[in-house]
Amino acid sequence: MVGKTRTVGMNGKPLKSALHHWWPRGLSELWKDKDGSVTRIAWDGKTLRAPPKQFGAITNGHHVKLNGPWAGTIEPLFDDADSAMPSLAVKLESLSCIDVTDNATIDKRITPHEITSDDRKLLGEALASLLVRCPANRNRLHLTTERFWGRTGDQVGRHDDTLIALNINQHYRQIVQSLERGGKIVLLRSGDREFIMGEGYLNTLIGNTVELHYHCLAPLTPTLAVLAFAPRRYWTNPAICTVGLTPTEVTTVNEVTQIYSRDYIFCRNEVPKLIDAFSAREFRVVQYHRFEWLDMMMQAVASYAPKRNIS
């Protein structure tokens, strides 16, 4: 079953050092400019252009370093989602979208679509894999292990990576189940502007249990970001829709990405203006993971009553 691969044991053999990508290589390929490079922007404004495969990786980030038969790696857990993500993103980008005018309200920009159960499942797993592996989530897990283990006098650094990997393994499964249980998917289209990629995402899914009410926002390509949410009350159909954004709204999404990043953000052609929250070099969050524009978007989509004929 997709997304349910077990941890791979090494049968007592030593774990080989490896780069584990939190930004899947197939997905980062979609961010290449005409020269085949992605631009990385550091918190201090320094830039670096390089092939996308050189970015978004952590050395041994998914290794479980324990004695005996429990040693292994959780990297194969994400193989199915990573393989499907590039073609799925291209398919979602091909869905029709209403041309945006500055004075058009959100409800006038909603285009409903159908999605197969298989694609809906793959999208949920793709989002979960991004949310759980990103550096911002790893930092949150590190702070948690430091808080609970550091007070005991244990050597946290010795166990930290393994504890993070074990938590990622469990949380991924729970987040997948949350995203598979209904909710709404909004495909945000950037128009003539471009989204940026970052080290974290606006996300209320913690992964400790299956959550029925949540919202998360993640860019997939320079022209496509995904908003997934499950409010307390909403029309179940359509399960997925596209909404074209104004230039100001694209800037808002990009600023949120900067807030949830610490060291680096990434772009294709359009270099964003850095904001103070990113330049502070801290993983920060929007208060309660909510802001006015996002609330307006979720309310408009949740209350959207579809017409009978959906193309």
Coordinates of C-alpha atoms in Angstrom, one line a residue, residues 1-307:
M1 CA 0.0 0.0 0.0
V2 CA 1.3 3.4 -0.9
G3 CA 3.0 5.3 2.0
K4 CA 3.0 2.3 4.3
T5 CA 6.5 0.9 3.6
R6 CA 8.1 -0.6 6.7
T7 CA 11.4 0.6 8.2
V8 CA 14.1 -1.3 6.4
G9 CA 16.4 -3.2 8.8
M10 CA 20.1 -3.7 8.0
N11 CA 20.5 -7.3 9.5
G12 CA 23.2 -6.1 11.8
K13 CA 25.2 -4.5 9.0
P14 CA 26.5 -1.0 9.6
L15 CA 24.4 1.9 8.2
K16 CA 26.1 3.6 5.2
S17 CA 26.2 7.3 5.2
A18 CA 23.6 8.8 2.8
L19 CA 22.0 12.1 1.8
H20 CA 18.3 12.0 2.6
H21 CA 16.2 14.6 0.7
W22 CA 13.5 16.5 2.5
W23 CA 12.8 18.3 -0.8
P24 CA 12.4 15.4 -3.2
R25 CA 14.7 15.5 -6.1
G26 CA 12.0 14.8 -8.6
L27 CA 9.9 17.7 -7.3
S28 CA 12.9 20.2 -7.1
E29 CA 13.5 19.5 -10.8
L30 CA 10.3 21.4 -11.5
W31 CA 12.0 24.5 -10.0
K32 CA 14.8 24.7 -12.5
D33 CA 15.3 27.9 -14.5
K34 CA 16.2 27.9 -18.2
D35 CA 19.9 27.2 -17.3
G36 CA 18.9 24.1 -15.2
S37 CA 19.6 25.8 -11.8
V38 CA 17.7 26.8 -8.7
T39 CA 18.6 29.9 -6.7
R40 CA 19.1 29.4 -3.0
I41 CA 18.8 32.6 -0.9
A42 CA 20.3 32.6 2.6
W43 CA 18.9 34.5 5.6
D44 CA 21.7 37.1 5.2
G45 CA 20.8 37.7 1.5
K46 CA 23.6 35.7 -0.1
T47 CA 22.6 33.7 -3.1
L48 CA 23.8 30.5 -4.7
R49 CA 22.7 29.0 -8.0
A50 CA 23.2 25.3 -8.5
P51 CA 21.4 22.2 -9.9
P52 CA 18.4 21.4 -7.7
K53 CA 19.7 18.0 -6.6
Q54 CA 22.3 19.8 -4.5
F55 CA 19.7 21.4 -2.3
G56 CA 17.2 20.1 0.2
A57 CA 19.1 17.2 1.7
I58 CA 20.3 16.1 5.2
T59 CA 23.1 13.7 5.8
N60 CA 21.7 10.5 7.5
G61 CA 18.5 12.3 8.3
H62 CA 16.4 9.1 8.2
H63 CA 18.8 6.6 9.8
V64 CA 17.7 4.7 12.9
K65 CA 20.9 4.1 14.8
L66 CA 20.0 1.4 17.4
N67 CA 21.7 -1.8 18.4
G68 CA 20.5 -5.1 17.2
P69 CA 17.8 -5.8 14.6
W70 CA 16.1 -2.4 15.1
A71 CA 18.8 -0.5 13.3
G72 CA 17.7 0.6 9.8
T73 CA 16.4 3.5 7.8
I74 CA 13.0 5.0 7.2
E75 CA 14.0 6.4 3.8
P76 CA 12.0 3.9 1.8
L77 CA 8.8 5.1 3.6
F78 CA 8.7 8.0 1.2
D79 CA 9.7 6.3 -2.0
D80 CA 6.1 6.0 -3.4
A81 CA 5.2 9.6 -2.6
D82 CA 8.5 10.9 -4.0
S83 CA 8.1 8.9 -7.2
A84 CA 4.6 10.1 -7.9
M85 CA 4.9 13.7 -6.8
P86 CA 6.5 15.2 -10.0
S87 CA 3.9 13.8 -12.4
L88 CA 1.1 14.5 -10.0
A89 CA 2.2 18.2 -9.7
V90 CA 2.3 18.5 -13.5
K91 CA -1.2 17.0 -13.8
L92 CA -2.6 19.4 -11.1
E93 CA -0.9 22.4 -12.9
S94 CA -2.9 21.4 -16.1
L95 CA -6.3 21.9 -14.4
S96 CA -8.2 24.9 -15.7
C97 CA -8.2 28.1 -13.7
I98 CA -10.2 31.4 -14.0
D99 CA -8.2 34.4 -15.1
V100 CA -7.7 36.7 -12.2
T101 CA -8.7 40.4 -12.0
D102 CA -7.7 42.5 -9.0
N103 CA -11.3 43.2 -8.0
A104 CA -12.6 39.6 -8.3
T105 CA -13.6 38.1 -4.9
I106 CA -12.3 34.7 -4.0
D107 CA -15.7 33.0 -4.5
K108 CA -15.7 34.2 -8.1
R109 CA -12.3 32.7 -8.8
I110 CA -13.1 29.1 -7.7
T111 CA -13.1 26.5 -10.4
P112 CA -14.3 23.0 -9.2
H113 CA -12.6 19.8 -10.5
E114 CA -12.9 16.1 -10.1
I115 CA -10.0 14.0 -8.8
T116 CA -9.6 10.2 -8.8
S117 CA -9.4 8.5 -5.4
D118 CA -5.9 7.3 -6.3
D119 CA -4.7 10.8 -7.1
R120 CA -6.3 12.2 -4.0
K121 CA -4.5 9.5 -1.9
L122 CA -1.2 10.3 -3.6
L123 CA -1.6 14.0 -3.0
G124 CA -2.3 13.4 0.7
E125 CA 0.8 11.3 1.0
A126 CA 2.9 13.8 -1.0
L127 CA 1.8 16.6 1.3
A128 CA 2.4 14.5 4.4
S129 CA 5.9 13.6 3.3
L130 CA 6.8 17.3 2.8
L131 CA 5.3 18.4 6.1
V132 CA 7.0 15.7 8.2
R133 CA 10.5 15.8 6.7
C134 CA 11.1 19.6 6.4
P135 CA 13.8 21.2 8.6
A136 CA 11.3 23.2 10.5
N137 CA 9.6 20.0 11.7
R138 CA 12.9 18.4 12.5
N139 CA 13.8 21.4 14.6
R140 CA 10.5 21.1 16.4
L141 CA 11.2 17.4 17.1
H142 CA 14.7 18.3 18.2
L143 CA 13.4 20.9 20.7
T144 CA 11.0 18.3 22.0
T145 CA 13.6 15.6 22.6
E146 CA 16.0 18.2 24.1
R147 CA 13.3 19.2 26.6
F148 CA 12.3 15.7 27.7
W149 CA 15.7 14.0 27.6
G150 CA 18.0 16.9 28.5
R151 CA 16.7 17.2 32.0
T152 CA 17.6 13.5 32.7
G153 CA 21.3 14.2 32.1
D154 CA 21.3 11.9 29.1
Q155 CA 23.5 12.8 26.1
V156 CA 20.8 14.1 23.8
G157 CA 23.1 14.7 20.9
R158 CA 23.9 11.0 20.8
H159 CA 20.3 10.0 20.3
D160 CA 18.8 13.0 18.7
D161 CA 18.8 12.0 15.0
T162 CA 17.5 8.6 15.8
L163 CA 14.7 10.0 18.0
I164 CA 13.8 12.4 15.2
A165 CA 13.7 9.6 12.6
L166 CA 11.5 7.5 14.8
N167 CA 9.1 10.4 15.4
I168 CA 9.0 11.2 11.7
N169 CA 8.1 7.5 11.0
Q170 CA 5.2 7.6 13.3
H171 CA 4.0 11.1 12.6
Y172 CA 4.0 10.5 8.8
R173 CA 1.6 7.6 9.1
Q174 CA -0.8 9.7 11.3
I175 CA -0.6 12.8 9.0
V176 CA -1.4 10.6 6.0
Q177 CA -4.5 9.3 7.7
S178 CA -5.6 12.8 8.6
L179 CA -5.2 14.0 5.0
E180 CA -7.0 10.9 3.7
R181 CA -10.1 11.6 5.8
G182 CA -11.9 14.1 3.6
G183 CA -11.3 17.8 3.8
K184 CA -10.8 20.3 1.0
I185 CA -7.9 20.7 -1.5
V186 CA -7.3 24.2 -3.0
L187 CA -4.8 24.5 -5.8
L188 CA -3.5 28.0 -5.7
R189 CA -2.2 29.3 -9.0
S190 CA 0.4 32.2 -9.1
G191 CA -0.4 33.5 -12.5
D192 CA 2.4 35.7 -13.8
R193 CA 4.1 35.7 -10.4
E194 CA 6.1 32.8 -8.8
F195 CA 6.0 31.1 -5.5
I196 CA 9.1 30.4 -3.5
M197 CA 10.1 27.2 -1.6
G198 CA 11.2 27.1 2.0
E199 CA 12.4 25.0 4.9
G200 CA 9.0 24.8 6.5
Y201 CA 5.2 25.1 5.9
L202 CA 2.2 26.6 7.7
N203 CA 0.8 23.5 9.2
T204 CA -1.4 22.5 12.1
L205 CA -1.0 18.7 11.7
I206 CA 1.3 17.5 14.5
G207 CA 1.0 13.8 13.8
N208 CA 0.5 12.6 17.4
T209 CA -3.0 11.3 16.4
V210 CA -5.4 11.4 13.5
E211 CA -6.8 15.0 13.4
L212 CA -10.2 15.8 11.9
H213 CA -9.7 19.6 11.7
Y214 CA -6.5 21.0 10.3
H215 CA -5.0 23.3 7.6
C216 CA -1.7 23.4 5.9
L217 CA -0.2 25.3 3.0
A218 CA 2.7 24.1 0.8
P219 CA 4.2 25.2 -2.5
L220 CA 4.7 22.4 -5.0
T221 CA 6.0 24.3 -8.0
P222 CA 6.8 27.9 -8.8
T223 CA 3.2 28.3 -10.2
L224 CA 1.3 25.9 -7.8
A225 CA 0.8 25.8 -4.1
V226 CA -1.6 23.5 -2.2
L227 CA -3.9 24.5 0.6
A228 CA -5.4 21.5 2.4
F229 CA -7.9 22.0 5.2
A230 CA -10.7 20.4 7.0
P231 CA -13.0 22.8 8.8
R232 CA -15.8 21.8 11.1
R233 CA -18.5 22.4 8.5
Y234 CA -18.1 22.4 4.7
W235 CA -19.5 21.2 1.4
T236 CA -17.8 17.9 0.6
N237 CA -18.0 18.4 -3.1
P238 CA -16.0 19.4 -4.9
A239 CA -13.1 17.9 -3.0
I240 CA -10.6 19.9 -5.1
C241 CA -10.7 23.2 -6.9
T242 CA -8.3 25.8 -8.4
V243 CA -8.1 29.5 -7.3
G244 CA -6.0 32.0 -9.2
L245 CA -4.2 34.5 -7.0
T246 CA -3.5 38.2 -7.4
P247 CA 0.1 39.4 -7.3
T248 CA -0.5 40.7 -3.7
E249 CA -1.8 37.3 -2.6
V250 CA 1.3 35.5 -4.1
T251 CA 3.5 37.9 -2.1
T252 CA 1.5 37.0 1.0
V253 CA 2.0 33.3 0.5
N254 CA 5.8 33.9 -0.1
E255 CA 6.1 35.9 3.1
V256 CA 4.5 33.1 5.0
T257 CA 7.1 30.7 3.5
Q258 CA 9.8 33.1 4.7
I259 CA 8.3 33.1 8.2
Y260 CA 8.4 29.3 8.4
S261 CA 12.0 29.1 7.1
R262 CA 15.3 29.8 8.9
D263 CA 18.4 29.4 6.9
Y264 CA 17.4 29.2 3.2
I265 CA 14.6 29.8 0.8
F266 CA 14.6 28.8 -2.9
C267 CA 13.2 30.3 -6.1
R268 CA 13.3 29.8 -9.9
N269 CA 13.4 33.2 -11.5
E270 CA 11.6 35.7 -9.3
V271 CA 13.8 36.6 -6.3
P272 CA 11.6 37.8 -3.4
K273 CA 12.2 40.7 -1.1
L274 CA 13.5 39.3 2.3
I275 CA 11.4 40.1 5.3
D276 CA 12.6 40.7 8.9
A277 CA 11.1 37.4 10.1
F278 CA 13.4 35.4 7.8
S279 CA 16.5 37.6 8.3
A280 CA 16.2 36.9 12.0
R281 CA 17.3 33.4 11.2
E282 CA 14.8 31.7 13.4
F283 CA 12.0 29.2 12.7
R284 CA 8.9 31.2 13.4
V285 CA 5.2 30.7 13.0
V286 CA 2.2 32.8 12.1
Q287 CA 0.2 33.2 15.4
Y288 CA -2.1 30.2 15.7
H289 CA -1.1 29.4 12.1
R290 CA -3.8 31.8 11.0
F291 CA -3.9 35.0 9.1
E292 CA -6.8 37.1 7.6
W293 CA -6.3 36.2 4.0
L294 CA -6.0 32.5 4.6
D295 CA -9.2 32.6 6.8
M296 CA -11.0 34.3 3.9
M297 CA -9.8 31.7 1.4
M298 CA -10.9 28.7 3.6
Q299 CA -14.2 30.3 4.4
A300 CA -15.0 31.0 0.7
V301 CA -14.0 27.4 -0.4
A302 CA -15.8 25.7 2.5
S303 CA -19.1 27.5 1.7
Y304 CA -18.8 27.1 -2.1
A305 CA -21.9 25.3 -3.4
P306 CA -20.9 23.5 -6.6
K307 CA -23.1 23.4 -9.7

